Coordinates of C-alpha atoms in Angstrom, one line a residue:
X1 CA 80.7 94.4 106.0
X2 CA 82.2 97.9 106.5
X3 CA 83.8 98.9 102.7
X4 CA 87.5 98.8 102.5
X5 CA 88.0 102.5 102.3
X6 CA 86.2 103.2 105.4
X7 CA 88.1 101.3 107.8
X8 CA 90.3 102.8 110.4
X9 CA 93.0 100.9 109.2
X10 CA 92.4 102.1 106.2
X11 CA 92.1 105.3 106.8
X12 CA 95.2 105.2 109.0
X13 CA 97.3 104.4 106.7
X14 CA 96.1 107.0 104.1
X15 CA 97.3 109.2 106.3
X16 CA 100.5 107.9 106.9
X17 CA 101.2 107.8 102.9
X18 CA 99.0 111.1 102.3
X19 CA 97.5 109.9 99.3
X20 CA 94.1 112.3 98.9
X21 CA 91.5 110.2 97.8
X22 CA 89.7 111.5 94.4
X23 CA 86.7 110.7 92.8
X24 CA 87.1 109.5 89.2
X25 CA 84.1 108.4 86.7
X26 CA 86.1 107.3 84.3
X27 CA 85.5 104.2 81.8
X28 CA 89.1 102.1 81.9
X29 CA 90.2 98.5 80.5
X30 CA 92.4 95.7 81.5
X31 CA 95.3 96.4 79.4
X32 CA 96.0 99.2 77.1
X33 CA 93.2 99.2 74.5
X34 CA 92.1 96.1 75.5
X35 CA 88.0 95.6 76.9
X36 CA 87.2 93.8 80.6
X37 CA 84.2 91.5 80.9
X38 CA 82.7 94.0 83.4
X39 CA 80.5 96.5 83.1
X40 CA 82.5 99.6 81.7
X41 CA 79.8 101.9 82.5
X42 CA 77.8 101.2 85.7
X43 CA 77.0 104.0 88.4
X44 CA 78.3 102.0 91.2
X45 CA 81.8 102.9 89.9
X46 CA 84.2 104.4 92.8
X47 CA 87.4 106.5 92.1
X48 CA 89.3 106.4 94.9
X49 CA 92.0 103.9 96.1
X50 CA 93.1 100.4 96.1
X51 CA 95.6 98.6 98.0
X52 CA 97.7 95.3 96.5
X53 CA 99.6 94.0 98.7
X54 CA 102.3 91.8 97.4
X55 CA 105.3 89.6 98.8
X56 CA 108.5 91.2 98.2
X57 CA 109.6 94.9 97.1
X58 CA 110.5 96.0 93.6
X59 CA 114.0 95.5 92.6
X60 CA 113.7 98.3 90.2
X61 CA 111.1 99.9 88.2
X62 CA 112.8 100.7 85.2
X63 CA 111.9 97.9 83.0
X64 CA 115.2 97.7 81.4
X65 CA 116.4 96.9 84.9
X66 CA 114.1 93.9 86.5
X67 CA 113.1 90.4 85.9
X68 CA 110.9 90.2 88.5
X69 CA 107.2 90.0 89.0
X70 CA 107.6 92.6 92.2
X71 CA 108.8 94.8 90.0
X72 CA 106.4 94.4 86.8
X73 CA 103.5 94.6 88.7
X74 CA 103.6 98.5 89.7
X75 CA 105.9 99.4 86.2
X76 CA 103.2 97.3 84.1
X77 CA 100.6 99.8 85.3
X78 CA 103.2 102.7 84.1
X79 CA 104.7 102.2 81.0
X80 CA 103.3 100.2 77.5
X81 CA 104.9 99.1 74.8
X82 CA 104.6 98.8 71.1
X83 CA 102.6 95.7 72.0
X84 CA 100.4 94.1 74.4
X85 CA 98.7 91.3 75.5
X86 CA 94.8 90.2 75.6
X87 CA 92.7 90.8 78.7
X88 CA 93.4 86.5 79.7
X89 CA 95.6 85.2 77.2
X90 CA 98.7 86.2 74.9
X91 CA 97.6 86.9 71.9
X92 CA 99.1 90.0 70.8
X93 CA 97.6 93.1 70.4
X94 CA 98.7 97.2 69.1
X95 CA 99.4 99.6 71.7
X96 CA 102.0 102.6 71.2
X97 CA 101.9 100.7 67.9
X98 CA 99.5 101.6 65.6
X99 CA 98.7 97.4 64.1
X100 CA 100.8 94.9 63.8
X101 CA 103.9 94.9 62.0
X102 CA 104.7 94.4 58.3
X103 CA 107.1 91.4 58.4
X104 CA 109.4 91.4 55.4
X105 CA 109.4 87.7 53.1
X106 CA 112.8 86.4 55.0
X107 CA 111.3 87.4 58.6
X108 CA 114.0 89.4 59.4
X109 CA 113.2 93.2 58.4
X110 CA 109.8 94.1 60.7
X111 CA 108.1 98.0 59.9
X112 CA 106.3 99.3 62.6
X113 CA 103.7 102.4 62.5
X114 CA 104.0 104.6 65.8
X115 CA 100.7 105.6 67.5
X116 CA 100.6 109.6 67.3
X117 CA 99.7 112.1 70.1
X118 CA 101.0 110.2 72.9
X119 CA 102.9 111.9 75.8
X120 CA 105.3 110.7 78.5
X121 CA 104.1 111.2 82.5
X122 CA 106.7 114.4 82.0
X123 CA 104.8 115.8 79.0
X124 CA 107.4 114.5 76.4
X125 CA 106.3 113.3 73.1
X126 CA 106.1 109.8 72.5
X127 CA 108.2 109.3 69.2
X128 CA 110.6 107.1 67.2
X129 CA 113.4 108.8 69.0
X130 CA 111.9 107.7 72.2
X131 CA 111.9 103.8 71.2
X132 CA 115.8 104.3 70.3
X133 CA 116.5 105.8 73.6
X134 CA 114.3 102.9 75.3
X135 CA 115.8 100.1 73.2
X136 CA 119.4 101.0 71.8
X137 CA 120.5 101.2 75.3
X138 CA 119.6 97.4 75.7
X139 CA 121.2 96.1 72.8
X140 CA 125.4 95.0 71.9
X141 CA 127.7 96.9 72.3
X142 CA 125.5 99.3 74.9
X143 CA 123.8 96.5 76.9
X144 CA 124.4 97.1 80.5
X145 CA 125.2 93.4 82.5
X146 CA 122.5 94.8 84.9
X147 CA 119.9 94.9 82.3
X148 CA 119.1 91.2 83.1
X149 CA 115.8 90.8 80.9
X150 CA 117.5 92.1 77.4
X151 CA 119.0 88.9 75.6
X152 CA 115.9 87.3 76.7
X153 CA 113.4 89.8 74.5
X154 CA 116.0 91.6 72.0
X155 CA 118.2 88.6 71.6
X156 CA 121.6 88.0 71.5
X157 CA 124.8 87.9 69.2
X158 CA 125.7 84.6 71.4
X159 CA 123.3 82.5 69.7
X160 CA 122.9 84.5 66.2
X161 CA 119.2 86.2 67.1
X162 CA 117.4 88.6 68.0
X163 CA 117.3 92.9 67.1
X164 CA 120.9 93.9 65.6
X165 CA 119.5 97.1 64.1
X166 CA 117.0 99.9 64.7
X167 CA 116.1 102.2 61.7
X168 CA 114.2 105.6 62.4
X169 CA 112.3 105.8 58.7
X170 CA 110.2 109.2 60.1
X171 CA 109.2 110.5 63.1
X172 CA 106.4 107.9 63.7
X173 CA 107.5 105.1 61.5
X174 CA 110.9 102.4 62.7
X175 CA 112.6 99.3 60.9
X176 CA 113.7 96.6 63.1
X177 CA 116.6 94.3 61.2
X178 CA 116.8 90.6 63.0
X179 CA 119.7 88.5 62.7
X180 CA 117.8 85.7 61.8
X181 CA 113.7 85.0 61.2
X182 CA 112.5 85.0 65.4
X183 CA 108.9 83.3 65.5
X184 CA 108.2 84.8 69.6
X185 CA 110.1 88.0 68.7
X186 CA 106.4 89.9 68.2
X187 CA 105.7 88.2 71.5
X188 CA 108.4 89.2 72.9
X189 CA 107.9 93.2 71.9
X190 CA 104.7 92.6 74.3
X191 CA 106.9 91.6 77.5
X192 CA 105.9 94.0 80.6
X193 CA 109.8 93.5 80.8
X194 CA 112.6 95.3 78.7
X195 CA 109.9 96.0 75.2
X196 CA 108.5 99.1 77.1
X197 CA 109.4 102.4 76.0
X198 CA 110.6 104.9 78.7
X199 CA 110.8 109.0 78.5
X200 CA 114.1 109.8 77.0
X201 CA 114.0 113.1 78.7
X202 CA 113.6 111.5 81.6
X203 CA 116.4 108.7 80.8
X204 CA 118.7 112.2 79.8
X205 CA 118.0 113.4 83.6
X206 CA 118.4 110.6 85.5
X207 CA 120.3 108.1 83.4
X208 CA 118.3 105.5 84.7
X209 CA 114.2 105.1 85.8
X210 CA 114.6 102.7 88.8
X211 CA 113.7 104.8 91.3
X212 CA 112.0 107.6 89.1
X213 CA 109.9 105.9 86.0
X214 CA 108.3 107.7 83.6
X215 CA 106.4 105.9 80.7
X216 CA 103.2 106.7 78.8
X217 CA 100.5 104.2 80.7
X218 CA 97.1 104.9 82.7
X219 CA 99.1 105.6 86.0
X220 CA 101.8 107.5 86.8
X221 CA 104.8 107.5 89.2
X222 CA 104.0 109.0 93.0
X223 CA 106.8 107.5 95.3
X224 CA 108.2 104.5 96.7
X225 CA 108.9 104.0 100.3
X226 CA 111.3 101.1 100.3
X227 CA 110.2 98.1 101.7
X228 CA 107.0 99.6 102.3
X229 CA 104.7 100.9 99.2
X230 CA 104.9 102.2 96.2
X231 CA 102.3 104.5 95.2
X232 CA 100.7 105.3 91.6
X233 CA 98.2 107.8 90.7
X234 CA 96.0 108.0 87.7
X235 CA 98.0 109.6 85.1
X236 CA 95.1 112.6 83.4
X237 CA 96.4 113.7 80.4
X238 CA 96.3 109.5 79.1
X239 CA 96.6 109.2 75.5
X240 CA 93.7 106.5 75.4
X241 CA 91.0 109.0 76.4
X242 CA 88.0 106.5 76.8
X243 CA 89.7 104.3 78.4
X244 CA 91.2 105.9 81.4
X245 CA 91.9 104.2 85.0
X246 CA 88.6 103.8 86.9
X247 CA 90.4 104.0 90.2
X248 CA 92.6 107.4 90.9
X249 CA 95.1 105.8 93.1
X250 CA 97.2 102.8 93.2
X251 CA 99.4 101.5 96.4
X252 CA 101.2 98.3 96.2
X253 CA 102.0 97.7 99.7
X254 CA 105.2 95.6 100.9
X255 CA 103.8 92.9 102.7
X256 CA 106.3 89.6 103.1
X257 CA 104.9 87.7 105.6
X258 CA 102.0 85.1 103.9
X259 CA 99.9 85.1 107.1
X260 CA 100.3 88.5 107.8
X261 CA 99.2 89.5 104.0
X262 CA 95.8 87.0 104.4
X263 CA 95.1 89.0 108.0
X264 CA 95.3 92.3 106.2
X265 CA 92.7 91.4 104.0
X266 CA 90.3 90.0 106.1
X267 CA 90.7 92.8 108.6
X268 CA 90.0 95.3 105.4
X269 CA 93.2 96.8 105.4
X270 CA 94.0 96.0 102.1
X271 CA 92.0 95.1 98.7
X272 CA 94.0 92.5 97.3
X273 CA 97.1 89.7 98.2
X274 CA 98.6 87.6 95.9
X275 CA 101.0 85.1 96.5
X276 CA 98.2 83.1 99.1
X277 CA 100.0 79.8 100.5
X278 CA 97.3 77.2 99.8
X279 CA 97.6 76.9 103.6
X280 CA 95.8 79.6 104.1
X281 CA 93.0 79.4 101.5
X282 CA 90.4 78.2 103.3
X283 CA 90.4 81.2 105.6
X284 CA 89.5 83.5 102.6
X285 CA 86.5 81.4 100.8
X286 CA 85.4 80.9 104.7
X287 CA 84.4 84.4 104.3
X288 CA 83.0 86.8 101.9
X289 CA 86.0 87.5 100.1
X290 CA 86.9 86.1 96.8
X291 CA 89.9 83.7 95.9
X292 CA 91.1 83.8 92.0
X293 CA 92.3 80.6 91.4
X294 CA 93.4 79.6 87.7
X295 CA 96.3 77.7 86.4
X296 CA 99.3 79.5 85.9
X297 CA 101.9 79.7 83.1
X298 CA 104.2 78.8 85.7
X299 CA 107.0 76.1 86.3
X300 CA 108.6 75.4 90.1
X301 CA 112.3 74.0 89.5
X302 CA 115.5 72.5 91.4
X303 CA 118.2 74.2 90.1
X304 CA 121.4 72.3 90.2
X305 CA 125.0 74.4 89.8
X306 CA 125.7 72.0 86.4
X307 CA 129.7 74.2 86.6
X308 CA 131.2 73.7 89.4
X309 CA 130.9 71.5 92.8
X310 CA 129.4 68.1 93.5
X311 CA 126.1 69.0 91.2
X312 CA 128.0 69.3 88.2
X313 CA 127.9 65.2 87.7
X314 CA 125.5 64.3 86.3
X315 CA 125.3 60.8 88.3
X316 CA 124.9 63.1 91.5
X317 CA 122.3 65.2 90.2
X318 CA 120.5 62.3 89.0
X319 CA 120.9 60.4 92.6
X320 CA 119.3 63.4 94.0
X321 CA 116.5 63.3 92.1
X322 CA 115.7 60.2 93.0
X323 CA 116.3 60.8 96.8
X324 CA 113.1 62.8 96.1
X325 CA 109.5 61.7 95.8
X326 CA 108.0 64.7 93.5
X327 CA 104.7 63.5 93.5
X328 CA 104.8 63.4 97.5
X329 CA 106.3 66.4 98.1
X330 CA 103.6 68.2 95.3
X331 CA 100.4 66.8 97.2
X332 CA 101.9 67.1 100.8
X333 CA 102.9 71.1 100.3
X334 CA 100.6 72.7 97.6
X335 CA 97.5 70.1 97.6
X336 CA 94.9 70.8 95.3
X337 CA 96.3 74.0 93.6
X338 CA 99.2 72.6 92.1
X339 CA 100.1 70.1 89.7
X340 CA 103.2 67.1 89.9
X341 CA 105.2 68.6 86.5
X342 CA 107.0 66.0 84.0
X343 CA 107.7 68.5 81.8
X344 CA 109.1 72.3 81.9
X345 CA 106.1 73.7 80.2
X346 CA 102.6 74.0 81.9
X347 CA 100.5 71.4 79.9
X348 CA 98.5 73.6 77.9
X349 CA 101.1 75.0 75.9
X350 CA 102.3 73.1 73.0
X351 CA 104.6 71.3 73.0
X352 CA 104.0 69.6 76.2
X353 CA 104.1 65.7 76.2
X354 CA 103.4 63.3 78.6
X355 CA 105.9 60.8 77.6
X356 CA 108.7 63.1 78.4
X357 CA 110.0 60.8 81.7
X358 CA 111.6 62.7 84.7
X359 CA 113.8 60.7 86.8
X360 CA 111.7 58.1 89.1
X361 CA 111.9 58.1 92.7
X362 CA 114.5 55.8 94.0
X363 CA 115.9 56.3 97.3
X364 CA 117.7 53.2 97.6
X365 CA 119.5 53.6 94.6
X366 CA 120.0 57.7 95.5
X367 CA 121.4 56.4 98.8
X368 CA 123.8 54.1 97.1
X369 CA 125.3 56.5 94.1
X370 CA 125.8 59.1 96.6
X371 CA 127.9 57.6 99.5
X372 CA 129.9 56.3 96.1
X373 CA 130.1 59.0 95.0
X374 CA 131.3 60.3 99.1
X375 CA 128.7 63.2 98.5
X376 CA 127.5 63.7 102.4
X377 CA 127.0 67.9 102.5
X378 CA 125.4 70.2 99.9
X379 CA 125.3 73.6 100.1
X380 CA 121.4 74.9 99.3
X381 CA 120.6 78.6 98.6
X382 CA 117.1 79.8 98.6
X383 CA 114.5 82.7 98.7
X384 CA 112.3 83.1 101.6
X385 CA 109.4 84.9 100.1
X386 CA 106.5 83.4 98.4
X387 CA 106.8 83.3 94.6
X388 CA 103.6 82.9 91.8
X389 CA 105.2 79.5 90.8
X390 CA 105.5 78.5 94.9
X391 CA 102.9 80.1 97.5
X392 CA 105.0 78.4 100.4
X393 CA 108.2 80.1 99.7
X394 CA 111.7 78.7 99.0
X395 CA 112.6 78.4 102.8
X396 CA 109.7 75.6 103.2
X397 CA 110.5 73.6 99.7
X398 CA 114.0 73.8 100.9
X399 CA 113.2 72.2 104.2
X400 CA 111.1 69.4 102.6
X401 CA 113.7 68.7 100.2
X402 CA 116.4 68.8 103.0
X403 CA 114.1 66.3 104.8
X404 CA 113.9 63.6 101.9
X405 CA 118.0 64.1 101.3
X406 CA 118.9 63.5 105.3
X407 CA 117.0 59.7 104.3
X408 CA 119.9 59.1 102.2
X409 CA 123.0 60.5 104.2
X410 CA 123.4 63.8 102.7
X411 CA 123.3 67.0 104.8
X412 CA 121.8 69.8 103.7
X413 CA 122.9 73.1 104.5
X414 CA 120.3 76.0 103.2
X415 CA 120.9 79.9 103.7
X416 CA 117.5 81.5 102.6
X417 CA 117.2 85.3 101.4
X418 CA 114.7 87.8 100.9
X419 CA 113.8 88.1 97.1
X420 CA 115.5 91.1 96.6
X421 CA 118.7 89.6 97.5
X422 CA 118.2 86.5 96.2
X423 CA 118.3 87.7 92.7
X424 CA 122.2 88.9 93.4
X425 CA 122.9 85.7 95.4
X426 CA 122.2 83.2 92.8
X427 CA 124.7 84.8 90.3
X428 CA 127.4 85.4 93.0
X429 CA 127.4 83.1 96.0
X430 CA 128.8 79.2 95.8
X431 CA 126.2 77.0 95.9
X432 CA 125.1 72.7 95.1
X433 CA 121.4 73.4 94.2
X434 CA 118.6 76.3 94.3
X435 CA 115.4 77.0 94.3
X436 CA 113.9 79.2 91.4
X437 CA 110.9 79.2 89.0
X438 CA 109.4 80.6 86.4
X439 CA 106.2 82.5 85.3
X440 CA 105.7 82.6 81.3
X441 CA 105.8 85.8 79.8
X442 CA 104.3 85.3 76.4
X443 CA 103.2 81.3 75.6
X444 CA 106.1 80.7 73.7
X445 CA 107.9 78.1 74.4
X446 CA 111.0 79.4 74.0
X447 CA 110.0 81.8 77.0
X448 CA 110.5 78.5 78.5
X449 CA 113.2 76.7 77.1
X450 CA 115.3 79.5 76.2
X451 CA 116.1 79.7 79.8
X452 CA 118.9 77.0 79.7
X453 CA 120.6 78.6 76.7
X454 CA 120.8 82.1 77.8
X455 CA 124.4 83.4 79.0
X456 CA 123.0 85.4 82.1
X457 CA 123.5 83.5 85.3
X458 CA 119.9 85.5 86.4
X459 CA 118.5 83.9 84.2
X460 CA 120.2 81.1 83.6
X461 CA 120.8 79.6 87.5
X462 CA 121.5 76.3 86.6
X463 CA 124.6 77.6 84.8
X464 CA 123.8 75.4 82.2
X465 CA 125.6 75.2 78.8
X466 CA 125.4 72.5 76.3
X467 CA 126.1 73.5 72.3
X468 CA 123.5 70.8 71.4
X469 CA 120.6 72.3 73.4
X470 CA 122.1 75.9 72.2
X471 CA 121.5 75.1 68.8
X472 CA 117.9 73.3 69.2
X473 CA 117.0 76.2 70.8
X474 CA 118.0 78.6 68.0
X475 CA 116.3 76.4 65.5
X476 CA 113.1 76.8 67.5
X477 CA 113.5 80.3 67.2
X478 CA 113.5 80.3 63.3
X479 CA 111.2 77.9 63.1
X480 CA 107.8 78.9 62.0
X481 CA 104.9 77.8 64.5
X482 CA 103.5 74.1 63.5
X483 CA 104.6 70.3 64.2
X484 CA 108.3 71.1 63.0
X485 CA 108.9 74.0 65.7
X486 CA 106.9 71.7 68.4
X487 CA 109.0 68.5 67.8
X488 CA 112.5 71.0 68.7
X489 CA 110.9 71.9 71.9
X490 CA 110.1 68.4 72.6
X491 CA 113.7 67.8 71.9
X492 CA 114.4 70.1 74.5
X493 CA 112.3 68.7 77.5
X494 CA 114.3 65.4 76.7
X495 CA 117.3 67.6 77.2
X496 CA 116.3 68.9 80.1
X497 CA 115.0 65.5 81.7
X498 CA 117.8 63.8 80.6
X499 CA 120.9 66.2 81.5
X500 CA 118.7 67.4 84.4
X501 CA 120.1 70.7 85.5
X502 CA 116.8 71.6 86.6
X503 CA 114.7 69.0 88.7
X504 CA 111.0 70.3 87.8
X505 CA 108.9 70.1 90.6
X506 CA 105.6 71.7 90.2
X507 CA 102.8 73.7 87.7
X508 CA 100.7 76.0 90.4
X509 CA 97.5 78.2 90.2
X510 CA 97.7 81.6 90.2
X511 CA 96.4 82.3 94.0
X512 CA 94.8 85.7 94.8
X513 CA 92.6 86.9 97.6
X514 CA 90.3 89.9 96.6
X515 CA 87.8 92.1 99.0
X516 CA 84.1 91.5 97.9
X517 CA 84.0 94.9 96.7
X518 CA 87.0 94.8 93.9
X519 CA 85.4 94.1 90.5
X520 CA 87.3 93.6 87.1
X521 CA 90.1 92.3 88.0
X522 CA 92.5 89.1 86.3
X523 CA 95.4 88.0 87.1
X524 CA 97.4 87.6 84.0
X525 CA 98.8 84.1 83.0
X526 CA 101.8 86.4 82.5
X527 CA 102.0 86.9 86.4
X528 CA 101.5 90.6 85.6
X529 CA 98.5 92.9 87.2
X530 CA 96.8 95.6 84.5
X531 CA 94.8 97.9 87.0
X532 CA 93.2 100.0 85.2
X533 CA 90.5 98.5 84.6
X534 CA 90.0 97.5 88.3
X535 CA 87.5 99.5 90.6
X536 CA 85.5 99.0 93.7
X537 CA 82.3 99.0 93.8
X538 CA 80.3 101.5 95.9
X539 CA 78.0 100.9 99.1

């Protein structure tokens, strides 16, 4: 088998992007500081290029600016935070941060050393002043509605929690002040979304990085042909010195179409596709390519509009549940590499249950609440792109639900979107029900169940707001980790099965396809890709 870099297709499209292909001999790791399984150090090591292609383009690549997995996979590869995570799990690790923090006795006042000597893409310093400018631009009264990720790390004045405060005690040395005592808040800090700090030169120039980022990490901004690629080279002057990128370019390429992305790989135009439809599986073990398949931190959801329209009773929303056979639907579309969920949470973070009960499949009695109710039409809105938590893409699951709905007399009409206009159309367009999931960001799970109390409809699709569930979810948050914390989360799946603004559907694998020659690479449970580490391995 011809290696990937060789191939006239390969080559071709080189040339289209002119990207020079460079040697580098670099040793690099997974995540910043953090050591692969591989072999750090073998002579088969090749700098030159790889190729990920993925699903949908970035919405943005300044992290204060996306919530999307699109858009944290090339911005994860250029900026850090204080804080990251482990190589396959979340444990949390230092990064710009120097250890972890010292937490004062009421968990609200957190001191953080600064790592010195590390510069910005742009050759700015990385400072104290640097995380203000990152940071104070996220927080009340500054917080930009478009900043869609910043309640969800930072907190909010809502619900009592989260950052109110940041204190610069020297150039290298801040003060966080919490509104209350926030067990995930470290976690948080690790997020590939909103925690990263960003070049305040940079911010001065542009005002915001969405279209030109600048952050400390192993690989710098090139460009971004939208809809196409974005391009990232390996950044020299990196602060981590033995542990720079193995491979001296980066292109995510902009591939939507799931057939399209598996024929690009087996034709060795690319290196690596995520988002593989289970379909399509088979073709990639068939030959010598590699499929990473690993349960995901994921959850596949039903949103339902609970504030306005037919979906906001409850006795409809429950009636179309049980117009729909989960388990069926599970097996018939994602097969072995998925799981039938009864609970928000994947189940191997605590504190999943199996008694939580879901709504049972009951078509008879969905059939009768409904024409009761004279609910004949819904309207659906969906995305048409394949998404970590669902490898067939909205447009299918929307079908298949449509299908199980016409049984009991309701219509379904569904208007599908590309991901990138999706995320606008679920907070402004009229709709009964949705389609959205989620990938975990940390193993918290309030990463999970803070979903349904946050006031952002990006977040929040389900439009969900119940005081009770509000204030579970902020005791959770103080809550110290241990049986207490676990039984409010509990409390909260019951919530959630009970009031149902979501219908949970699915838990799926993580599905990538990888060229033979790729070595050291993971796909995190976060959903984001650290590439530094990642190299192909010579003839």
């Amino acid at each position: 088998m011809t290696i990937i870099s060789e191939s006239l297709a390969r080559r071709d499209f080189l040339k289209y992007l002119g990207v020079a292909v460079a040697a580098v001999g670099a040793s690099g790791l997974v995540a910043c500081g953090t050591k692969s399984d591989g072999d750090s150090g073998s002579d088969d090591e090749a700098g030159d290029i790889i190729i990920y292609a993925q699903g949908a383009d970035p919405r943005a690549l300044d992290p204060a600016y996306f919530d999307d997995g699109e858009s944290a996979k090339p911005a994860g590869n250029i900026f850090e935070g204080l804080y990251q995570y482990g190589d396959k799990d979340t444990s949390v690790l230092p990064c710009l941060a120097t250890d972890l923090p010292s937490i004062s006795d009421d968990g609200t006042v957190y001191t953080i050393k600064l790592r010195e000597g590390v510069k910005f893409h742009d050759g700015t310093d990385f400072n104290a002043d640097a995380l203000v400018a990152s940071w104070e631009r996220q927080l009340e009264p500054l917080l930009d509605p478009d900043m869609p990720y910043a309640t969800f790390v930072f907190g909010e004045e809502a619900i009592e929690s989260g950052l109110t405060e940041i204190t610069v005690l020297d150039e290298f040395t801040v003060e966080l002040t919490l509104r209350a005592p926030s067990t995930p808040f470290l976690k948080n800090l690790a997020m590939t979304m909103a925690a990263p700090i960003v070049s305040p030169t940079a911010l001065e120039t542009f005002g915001n990085l969405n279209e030109n980022p600048v952050g400390t990490g192993p690989f710098k901004f090139e460009s971004w042909i939208k809809a196409d690629s974005v391009t990232l080279v390996a950044f020299e002057d990196y602060w981590d010195t033995e542990h720079k990128a193995k491979t001296e370019t980066i292109v995510f390429k902009i591939i939507p179409d799931n057939n399209t992305r598996v024929t690009a790989l087996l034709n060795d135009e690319v290196d690596i596709i995520d988002g593989v439809d289970v379909s399509m599986a088979d073709q990639i073990l068939t030959r010598d390519y590699t499929l990473f398949a690993e349960d995901g931190m994921t959850i596949n959801y039903l949103a339902f509009n609970t504030a306005t329209g037919a979906c906001a009773d409850l006795e409809v929303r429950k009636a179309i549940a049980q117009a729909i056979d989960v388990e069926e639907l599970v097996y018939t579309l994602y097969g072995e590499y998925a799981t039938v969920a009864n609970s928000v949470m994947p189940h191997f973070l605590a504190p999943y249950n199996v008694s939580i009960k879901q709504t049972e499949y009951d078509a008879d009695a969905a059939r009768e609440t409904l024409a009761d109710k004279g609910v004949t039409t819904l309207k659906c809105i969906c995305y048409s792109n394949p998404r970590p938590y669902n490898a067939r893409g909205g447009d299918v699951l929307a079908e298949t639900i449509q299908g199980y709905l016409e049984k009991v007399g309701v219509y379904v009409d569904i208007t599908p979107y590309a991901w990138t206009d999706y995320k606008s159309k679920v907070q402004t367009e009229e709709f009964d029900f949705c389609f959205y999931g989620w990938t975990g960001d940390n193993g918290d799970p309030d990463n999970f169940m803070n979903l349904l109390a946050d006031s952002n409809p990006a977040m929040n699709v389900a439009r969900f707001d119940d005081a009770d569930y509000k204030a579970l979810i902020k005791l959770g948050n103080e809550t110290p980790i241990g049986p207490d914390r676990d039984a409010v989360y509990k409390q909260c799946e019951e919530m959630v099965a009970e009031k149902l603004p979501w219908l949970v559907l699915s838990h799926s694998k993580n599905l990538v396809g990888l060229h033979p020659s790729i070595k050291d690479f993971y796909y995190h449970p976060t959903g984001s890709v650290f590439l530094r580490g990642t190299y192909r391995a010579a003839e």
